[in-house]
């Protein structure tokens, strides 16, 4: 999955060091809060995208029986709930939007999310490893969403860094 990379992370490191030396707690909190706010629209859009993602299958052949889902949790809602933001203003400052493995239910492997992003998911039918099904999704949903937000996040982080630098001088 793609990630947003802001050029000039050396500026963030230098600014983080200056913030620690200056000891301005309210400026550091503001810096942290504004970095989080810059990443929140991306997280929200990723959650909306996975919730609305169409996952299709080939359907059952004639004479094949169906059955209830072995899980009670909706797949897409579970993945959306696991998308998180973490912000660091210390050693390696920045904001990261990521999929928290610990928030995924035990029966949803992390590799499944990567395969959904690839656009093709093969899985055993109701856990029966002798019968497999393939489902298709819109490929690169995570990557496309991140790319769409990258220019806005870059501008916002540059603005935050400039504002904090002016307040420290």
mmCIF file of C-alpha atoms in Angstrom:
data_model
loop_
_atom_site.group_PDB
_atom_site.id
_atom_site.type_symbol
_atom_site.label_atom_id
_atom_site.label_comp_id
_atom_site.label_asym_id
_atom_site.label_seq_id
_atom_site.Cartn_x
_atom_site.Cartn_y
_atom_site.Cartn_z
ATOM 1 C CA UNK A 1 0.000 0.000 0.000
ATOM 2 C CA UNK A 2 1.205 3.499 -0.799
ATOM 3 C CA UNK A 3 2.126 6.026 1.835
ATOM 4 C CA UNK A 4 2.373 9.787 1.871
ATOM 5 C CA UNK A 5 5.918 11.022 2.053
ATOM 6 C CA UNK A 6 6.578 14.673 2.705
ATOM 7 C CA UNK A 7 9.822 15.969 1.234
ATOM 8 C CA UNK A 8 11.920 17.951 3.664
ATOM 9 C CA UNK A 9 11.510 15.694 6.678
ATOM 10 C CA UNK A 10 14.833 17.109 7.832
ATOM 11 C CA UNK A 11 12.930 20.344 8.461
ATOM 12 C CA UNK A 12 10.522 18.432 10.704
ATOM 13 C CA UNK A 13 13.447 16.899 12.626
ATOM 14 C CA UNK A 14 15.134 20.271 13.053
ATOM 15 C CA UNK A 15 11.872 21.874 14.133
ATOM 16 C CA UNK A 16 11.187 19.065 16.609
ATOM 17 C CA UNK A 17 14.620 19.566 18.182
ATOM 18 C CA UNK A 18 14.056 23.309 18.455
ATOM 19 C CA UNK A 19 10.651 22.739 20.043
ATOM 20 C CA UNK A 20 12.169 20.481 22.710
ATOM 21 C CA UNK A 21 14.932 22.980 23.444
ATOM 22 C CA UNK A 22 12.521 25.906 23.594
ATOM 23 C CA UNK A 23 10.229 24.044 25.985
ATOM 24 C CA UNK A 24 7.087 25.737 24.634
ATOM 25 C CA UNK A 25 4.515 23.091 25.523
ATOM 26 C CA UNK A 26 1.581 24.957 23.950
ATOM 27 C CA UNK A 27 3.455 25.306 20.631
ATOM 28 C CA UNK A 28 4.329 21.586 20.699
ATOM 29 C CA UNK A 29 0.699 20.663 21.412
ATOM 30 C CA UNK A 30 -0.468 22.942 18.608
ATOM 31 C CA UNK A 31 2.089 21.385 16.240
ATOM 32 C CA UNK A 32 0.897 17.888 17.187
ATOM 33 C CA UNK A 33 -2.789 18.815 16.826
ATOM 34 C CA UNK A 34 -2.296 20.479 13.435
ATOM 35 C CA UNK A 35 -0.349 17.514 12.056
ATOM 36 C CA UNK A 36 -3.188 15.236 13.182
ATOM 37 C CA UNK A 37 -5.765 17.516 11.548
ATOM 38 C CA UNK A 38 -3.799 17.419 8.300
ATOM 39 C CA UNK A 39 -4.050 13.599 8.276
ATOM 40 C CA UNK A 40 -7.675 13.224 9.454
ATOM 41 C CA UNK A 41 -9.321 13.829 6.041
ATOM 42 C CA UNK A 42 -7.151 11.080 4.545
ATOM 43 C CA UNK A 43 -8.148 8.626 7.280
ATOM 44 C CA UNK A 44 -11.822 9.542 6.893
ATOM 45 C CA UNK A 45 -11.671 9.184 3.108
ATOM 46 C CA UNK A 46 -9.926 5.789 3.383
ATOM 47 C CA UNK A 47 -12.634 4.613 5.783
ATOM 48 C CA UNK A 48 -15.413 5.857 3.484
ATOM 49 C CA UNK A 49 -13.728 4.259 0.462
ATOM 50 C CA UNK A 50 -13.440 0.800 2.032
ATOM 51 C CA UNK A 51 -16.990 0.960 3.408
ATOM 52 C CA UNK A 52 -18.338 1.682 -0.087
ATOM 53 C CA UNK A 53 -15.970 -0.604 -1.996
ATOM 54 C CA UNK A 54 -17.784 -3.040 -4.272
ATOM 55 C CA UNK A 55 -16.552 -6.594 -3.801
ATOM 56 C CA UNK A 56 -18.087 -8.897 -6.390
ATOM 57 C CA UNK A 57 -17.982 -12.637 -6.936
ATOM 58 C CA UNK A 58 -18.720 -14.972 -9.797
ATOM 59 C CA UNK A 59 -21.802 -16.246 -8.024
ATOM 60 C CA UNK A 60 -22.901 -19.767 -7.279
ATOM 61 C CA UNK A 61 -23.279 -22.315 -9.986
ATOM 62 C CA UNK A 62 -26.595 -24.090 -10.400
ATOM 63 C CA UNK A 63 -27.319 -26.707 -7.787
ATOM 64 C CA UNK A 64 -24.835 -25.311 -5.264
ATOM 65 C CA UNK A 65 -26.078 -24.461 -1.833
ATOM 66 C CA UNK A 66 -25.333 -21.248 0.006
ATOM 67 C CA UNK A 67 -25.320 -20.598 3.674
ATOM 68 C CA UNK A 68 -24.930 -18.022 6.372
ATOM 69 C CA UNK A 69 -21.663 -16.164 6.763
ATOM 70 C CA UNK A 70 -19.386 -17.751 9.350
ATOM 71 C CA UNK A 71 -18.594 -14.312 10.771
ATOM 72 C CA UNK A 72 -21.006 -11.823 12.307
ATOM 73 C CA UNK A 73 -18.851 -8.773 11.553
ATOM 74 C CA UNK A 74 -19.015 -7.026 8.193
ATOM 75 C CA UNK A 75 -15.604 -7.204 6.508
ATOM 76 C CA UNK A 76 -15.435 -3.648 5.169
ATOM 77 C CA UNK A 77 -16.652 -2.045 8.411
ATOM 78 C CA UNK A 78 -14.064 -4.039 10.374
ATOM 79 C CA UNK A 79 -11.267 -2.848 8.076
ATOM 80 C CA UNK A 80 -12.508 0.754 8.266
ATOM 81 C CA UNK A 81 -12.473 0.630 12.073
ATOM 82 C CA UNK A 82 -8.826 -0.515 12.010
ATOM 83 C CA UNK A 83 -7.565 2.515 10.025
ATOM 84 C CA UNK A 84 -5.786 4.807 12.470
ATOM 85 C CA UNK A 85 -3.624 7.929 12.714
ATOM 86 C CA UNK A 86 -0.463 8.263 14.753
ATOM 87 C CA UNK A 87 1.411 11.533 15.175
ATOM 88 C CA UNK A 88 4.941 11.880 16.500
ATOM 89 C CA UNK A 89 6.733 15.087 17.285
ATOM 90 C CA UNK A 90 9.804 13.419 18.796
ATOM 91 C CA UNK A 91 12.674 11.550 17.115
ATOM 92 C CA UNK A 92 11.041 10.924 13.739
ATOM 93 C CA UNK A 93 8.253 13.523 13.556
ATOM 94 C CA UNK A 94 5.270 13.282 11.271
ATOM 95 C CA UNK A 95 1.814 11.818 10.902
ATOM 96 C CA UNK A 96 1.085 8.313 9.696
ATOM 97 C CA UNK A 97 -2.226 6.824 8.562
ATOM 98 C CA UNK A 98 -2.042 3.049 8.897
ATOM 99 C CA UNK A 99 -3.981 -0.151 9.355
ATOM 100 C CA UNK A 100 -3.780 -1.297 12.981
ATOM 101 C CA UNK A 101 -3.459 -5.090 12.972
ATOM 102 C CA UNK A 102 -4.500 -5.241 16.624
ATOM 103 C CA UNK A 103 -7.870 -3.672 15.779
ATOM 104 C CA UNK A 104 -8.666 -6.257 13.122
ATOM 105 C CA UNK A 105 -10.741 -9.230 14.259
ATOM 106 C CA UNK A 106 -8.798 -12.478 14.619
ATOM 107 C CA UNK A 107 -10.497 -14.061 11.599
ATOM 108 C CA UNK A 108 -9.438 -11.248 9.214
ATOM 109 C CA UNK A 109 -5.733 -11.596 8.328
ATOM 110 C CA UNK A 110 -3.786 -8.463 7.407
ATOM 111 C CA UNK A 111 -2.830 -10.087 4.102
ATOM 112 C CA UNK A 112 -6.501 -10.045 3.136
ATOM 113 C CA UNK A 113 -6.503 -6.233 3.202
ATOM 114 C CA UNK A 114 -3.467 -6.193 0.906
ATOM 115 C CA UNK A 115 -5.191 -8.635 -1.472
ATOM 116 C CA UNK A 116 -8.317 -6.453 -1.529
ATOM 117 C CA UNK A 117 -6.054 -3.534 -2.468
ATOM 118 C CA UNK A 118 -4.638 -5.708 -5.273
ATOM 119 C CA UNK A 119 -8.192 -6.203 -6.520
ATOM 120 C CA UNK A 120 -8.442 -10.002 -6.242
ATOM 121 C CA UNK A 121 -9.239 -12.125 -3.208
ATOM 122 C CA UNK A 122 -9.193 -15.933 -3.232
ATOM 123 C CA UNK A 123 -10.468 -17.646 -0.134
ATOM 124 C CA UNK A 124 -11.831 -21.021 0.969
ATOM 125 C CA UNK A 125 -15.625 -21.273 0.849
ATOM 126 C CA UNK A 126 -16.817 -21.106 4.463
ATOM 127 C CA UNK A 127 -13.422 -22.379 5.628
ATOM 128 C CA UNK A 128 -13.521 -25.492 3.410
ATOM 129 C CA UNK A 129 -10.014 -25.671 1.963
ATOM 130 C CA UNK A 130 -11.156 -28.017 -0.819
ATOM 131 C CA UNK A 131 -13.472 -25.375 -2.317
ATOM 132 C CA UNK A 132 -12.184 -21.923 -3.201
ATOM 133 C CA UNK A 133 -13.905 -18.772 -4.403
ATOM 134 C CA UNK A 134 -12.561 -15.632 -6.013
ATOM 135 C CA UNK A 135 -13.900 -12.162 -5.352
ATOM 136 C CA UNK A 136 -12.912 -8.975 -7.147
ATOM 137 C CA UNK A 137 -12.665 -5.406 -5.864
ATOM 138 C CA UNK A 138 -11.584 -2.085 -7.295
ATOM 139 C CA UNK A 139 -7.788 -2.420 -7.400
ATOM 140 C CA UNK A 140 -5.493 0.025 -5.614
ATOM 141 C CA UNK A 141 -8.272 1.666 -3.561
ATOM 142 C CA UNK A 142 -5.804 2.515 -0.776
ATOM 143 C CA UNK A 143 -3.087 3.788 -3.117
ATOM 144 C CA UNK A 144 -5.417 5.973 -5.202
ATOM 145 C CA UNK A 145 -6.967 7.547 -2.114
ATOM 146 C CA UNK A 146 -3.553 8.327 -0.623
ATOM 147 C CA UNK A 147 -2.315 9.816 -3.908
ATOM 148 C CA UNK A 148 -5.373 12.044 -4.133
ATOM 149 C CA UNK A 149 -4.643 13.513 -0.684
ATOM 150 C CA UNK A 150 -0.870 13.830 -1.010
ATOM 151 C CA UNK A 151 -0.714 17.395 -2.454
ATOM 152 C CA UNK A 152 -3.091 18.738 0.194
ATOM 153 C CA UNK A 153 -1.205 17.052 3.050
ATOM 154 C CA UNK A 154 2.136 18.312 1.726
ATOM 155 C CA UNK A 155 0.834 21.895 1.567
ATOM 156 C CA UNK A 156 -0.691 21.648 5.028
ATOM 157 C CA UNK A 157 2.479 20.252 6.643
ATOM 158 C CA UNK A 158 4.605 22.941 4.979
ATOM 159 C CA UNK A 159 2.241 25.596 6.330
ATOM 160 C CA UNK A 160 2.349 24.105 9.841
ATOM 161 C CA UNK A 161 6.159 23.932 9.813
ATOM 162 C CA UNK A 162 6.427 27.543 8.635
ATOM 163 C CA UNK A 163 3.960 28.764 11.296
ATOM 164 C CA UNK A 164 5.731 26.957 14.121
ATOM 165 C CA UNK A 165 9.141 28.126 12.899
ATOM 166 C CA UNK A 166 7.888 31.755 12.914
ATOM 167 C CA UNK A 167 6.536 31.342 16.459
ATOM 168 C CA UNK A 168 9.887 29.992 17.677
ATOM 169 C CA UNK A 169 11.920 32.873 16.219
#
